[in-house]
mmCIF file of C-alpha atoms and ligand atoms in Angstrom:
data_model
loop_
_atom_site.group_PDB
_atom_site.id
_atom_site.type_symbol
_atom_site.label_atom_id
_atom_site.label_comp_id
_atom_site.label_asym_id
_atom_site.label_seq_id
_atom_site.Cartn_x
_atom_site.Cartn_y
_atom_site.Cartn_z
ATOM 1 C CA MET A 1 0.000 0.000 0.000
ATOM 2 C CA LEU A 2 1.272 3.453 -0.922
ATOM 3 C CA ILE A 3 0.689 6.148 1.657
ATOM 4 C CA VAL A 4 1.020 9.863 0.944
ATOM 5 C CA THR A 5 1.249 12.163 3.956
ATOM 6 C CA ARG A 6 0.833 15.904 4.174
ATOM 7 C CA THR A 7 1.452 17.938 7.325
ATOM 8 C CA ILE A 8 -0.240 21.144 8.326
ATOM 9 C CA HIS A 9 0.426 23.425 11.256
ATOM 10 C CA PHE A 10 -1.963 25.749 13.013
ATOM 11 C CA CYS A 11 -2.089 27.763 16.228
ATOM 12 C CA ALA A 12 -5.225 27.810 18.341
ATOM 13 C CA ALA A 13 -6.545 28.404 21.840
ATOM 14 C CA HIS A 14 -8.791 26.179 23.889
ATOM 15 C CA ARG A 15 -9.857 25.114 27.340
ATOM 16 C CA LEU A 16 -10.690 21.632 28.585
ATOM 17 C CA TYR A 17 -13.871 22.000 30.592
ATOM 18 C CA ASN A 18 -17.021 19.939 31.060
ATOM 19 C CA ASP A 19 -19.966 22.259 31.835
ATOM 20 C CA SER A 20 -21.890 19.507 33.564
ATOM 21 C CA TRP A 21 -19.138 19.001 36.129
ATOM 22 C CA SER A 22 -18.262 21.121 39.167
ATOM 23 C CA GLU A 23 -15.201 23.371 39.174
ATOM 24 C CA SER A 24 -13.392 20.942 41.414
ATOM 25 C CA LYS A 25 -14.150 17.924 39.245
ATOM 26 C CA ASN A 26 -12.907 19.834 36.185
ATOM 27 C CA ARG A 27 -9.801 20.749 38.140
ATOM 28 C CA ASP A 28 -9.272 17.125 39.172
ATOM 29 C CA VAL A 29 -9.639 15.745 35.640
ATOM 30 C CA PHE A 30 -8.183 18.494 33.450
ATOM 31 C CA GLY A 31 -5.829 20.276 35.856
ATOM 32 C CA LYS A 32 -4.545 23.625 34.640
ATOM 33 C CA CYS A 33 -5.998 22.890 31.179
ATOM 34 C CA SER A 34 -9.346 23.847 32.762
ATOM 35 C CA ASN A 35 -8.171 27.366 33.710
ATOM 36 C CA GLU A 36 -10.777 29.946 32.762
ATOM 37 C CA GLY A 37 -8.520 31.980 30.479
ATOM 38 C CA GLY A 38 -7.692 28.986 28.303
ATOM 39 C CA HIS A 39 -4.299 28.372 26.719
ATOM 40 C CA GLY A 40 -2.750 27.911 23.305
ATOM 41 C CA HIS A 41 -1.032 25.204 21.300
ATOM 42 C CA ASN A 42 1.002 24.999 18.134
ATOM 43 C CA TYR A 43 -0.805 22.051 16.620
ATOM 44 C CA THR A 44 0.438 19.762 13.875
ATOM 45 C CA ILE A 45 -1.786 17.415 11.890
ATOM 46 C CA LYS A 46 -0.437 14.686 9.630
ATOM 47 C CA ILE A 47 -2.938 13.402 7.108
ATOM 48 C CA SER A 48 -2.075 10.106 5.429
ATOM 49 C CA VAL A 49 -4.018 8.882 2.415
ATOM 50 C CA THR A 50 -3.836 5.924 0.091
ATOM 51 C CA GLY A 51 -5.061 5.081 -3.372
ATOM 52 C CA PRO A 52 -3.902 3.706 -6.704
ATOM 53 C CA ILE A 53 -1.213 5.436 -8.753
ATOM 54 C CA ASN A 54 -2.771 7.488 -11.526
ATOM 55 C CA LYS A 55 -1.205 6.145 -14.751
ATOM 56 C CA GLN A 56 -1.035 9.557 -16.414
ATOM 57 C CA SER A 57 0.350 11.591 -13.500
ATOM 58 C CA GLY A 58 2.316 8.863 -11.764
ATOM 59 C CA MET A 59 0.885 10.112 -8.461
ATOM 60 C CA VAL A 60 -1.524 8.719 -5.863
ATOM 61 C CA VAL A 61 -2.822 12.230 -5.304
ATOM 62 C CA ASN A 62 -1.945 15.639 -6.605
ATOM 63 C CA VAL A 63 -0.431 17.263 -3.532
ATOM 64 C CA THR A 64 -1.559 20.690 -4.682
ATOM 65 C CA SER A 65 -5.181 19.521 -4.631
ATOM 66 C CA LEU A 66 -4.609 17.885 -1.244
ATOM 67 C CA ARG A 67 -3.046 21.090 0.067
ATOM 68 C CA ASP A 68 -6.005 23.171 -1.108
ATOM 69 C CA ILE A 69 -8.560 20.894 0.571
ATOM 70 C CA LEU A 70 -6.650 20.857 3.860
ATOM 71 C CA LYS A 71 -6.320 24.621 3.815
ATOM 72 C CA ARG A 72 -10.007 25.175 3.108
ATOM 73 C CA GLU A 73 -11.461 22.480 5.373
ATOM 74 C CA ILE A 74 -9.040 22.553 8.309
ATOM 75 C CA PHE A 75 -6.457 25.334 8.403
ATOM 76 C CA ASP A 76 -8.773 28.229 7.561
ATOM 77 C CA LYS A 77 -11.310 27.045 10.141
ATOM 78 C CA LEU A 78 -8.867 26.428 12.998
ATOM 79 C CA ASP A 79 -5.847 28.684 12.701
ATOM 80 C CA HIS A 80 -5.779 31.537 15.260
ATOM 81 C CA ARG A 81 -9.197 30.530 16.580
ATOM 82 C CA ASP A 82 -10.655 29.713 19.949
ATOM 83 C CA LEU A 83 -11.552 26.064 19.327
ATOM 84 C CA ASP A 84 -14.349 26.131 21.903
ATOM 85 C CA LYS A 85 -16.075 29.313 20.757
ATOM 86 C CA GLU A 86 -15.261 29.943 17.110
ATOM 87 C CA VAL A 87 -15.195 26.558 15.406
ATOM 88 C CA GLU A 88 -18.606 25.381 14.261
ATOM 89 C CA PHE A 89 -17.714 21.697 13.957
ATOM 90 C CA LEU A 90 -16.383 21.563 17.524
ATOM 91 C CA LYS A 91 -19.411 23.180 19.171
ATOM 92 C CA GLY A 92 -20.683 21.128 22.086
ATOM 93 C CA GLN A 93 -17.520 19.024 22.213
ATOM 94 C CA ILE A 94 -14.715 19.139 24.723
ATOM 95 C CA SER A 95 -11.759 20.198 22.580
ATOM 96 C CA THR A 96 -9.524 17.255 23.384
ATOM 97 C CA MET A 97 -7.120 15.997 20.735
ATOM 98 C CA GLU A 98 -9.303 12.888 20.459
ATOM 99 C CA ASN A 99 -12.495 14.828 19.701
ATOM 100 C CA ILE A 100 -10.708 17.169 17.294
ATOM 101 C CA ILE A 101 -9.127 14.394 15.242
ATOM 102 C CA VAL A 102 -12.358 12.359 15.006
ATOM 103 C CA LYS A 103 -14.237 15.436 13.748
ATOM 104 C CA ILE A 104 -11.511 16.231 11.244
ATOM 105 C CA SER A 105 -11.623 12.701 9.856
ATOM 106 C CA LYS A 106 -15.352 13.088 9.207
ATOM 107 C CA ILE A 107 -14.915 16.468 7.533
ATOM 108 C CA LEU A 108 -12.148 15.244 5.243
ATOM 109 C CA GLU A 109 -13.738 11.960 4.253
ATOM 110 C CA GLU A 110 -15.921 13.231 1.427
ATOM 111 C CA PRO A 111 -13.561 15.758 -0.214
ATOM 112 C CA LEU A 112 -10.682 13.287 -0.127
ATOM 113 C CA ASN A 113 -12.854 10.525 -1.567
ATOM 114 C CA LYS A 114 -13.659 12.903 -4.421
ATOM 115 C CA LEU A 115 -9.919 13.202 -5.037
ATOM 116 C CA GLY A 116 -9.782 9.419 -5.360
ATOM 117 C CA VAL A 117 -8.023 8.693 -2.083
ATOM 118 C CA LYS A 118 -8.953 7.363 1.325
ATOM 119 C CA ILE A 119 -7.624 8.445 4.716
ATOM 120 C CA VAL A 120 -5.661 5.711 6.441
ATOM 121 C CA LYS A 121 -4.212 7.653 9.334
ATOM 122 C CA LEU A 122 -4.522 11.024 11.023
ATOM 123 C CA GLU A 123 -2.127 12.215 13.681
ATOM 124 C CA LEU A 124 -2.695 15.314 15.780
ATOM 125 C CA ASN A 125 0.082 16.738 17.944
ATOM 126 C CA GLU A 126 -0.563 19.530 20.406
ATOM 127 C CA SER A 127 3.085 19.541 21.475
ATOM 128 C CA ASP A 128 6.185 17.470 20.867
ATOM 129 C CA LYS A 129 5.167 15.350 23.868
ATOM 130 C CA ASN A 130 1.458 14.697 23.219
ATOM 131 C CA SER A 131 -0.209 13.267 20.161
ATOM 132 C CA VAL A 132 -3.232 11.219 19.184
ATOM 133 C CA THR A 133 -3.371 8.928 16.174
ATOM 134 C CA LEU A 134 -6.548 7.801 14.448
ATOM 135 C CA GLU A 135 -6.140 4.762 12.213
ATOM 136 C CA LEU A 136 -8.925 4.051 9.755
HETATM 137 NI NI1 NI B 1 -4.499 22.177 25.724
#
């Protein structure tokens, strides 16, 4: 299987907080990530896709087309945003890496299928120490 991976970077703010819990429960579970003022991350997402090699182009996917989709669907919606207040597709979700990456996989599924490829793996890093990988 051939896998093509593209990486995007974005900066965003968020807060881990469950409204249905007390302050102290939020503090116990999320620690300082529940602080009222929120905090920021320099996020990285790696999107890996697979598909057959196009005989004419010799490519699995045109990386320019892939770049444009990722910019439109992900980067433009997330970069320099408050993930909890400004991002429509994250409304009502706790903005954990897990919830973010699952939502992103759903958003990208259709446009990437139209390009003739399928997502096999998504990796979201919020720092060089923490990452979540979704394998499909
Ligand atoms: Ni955080």
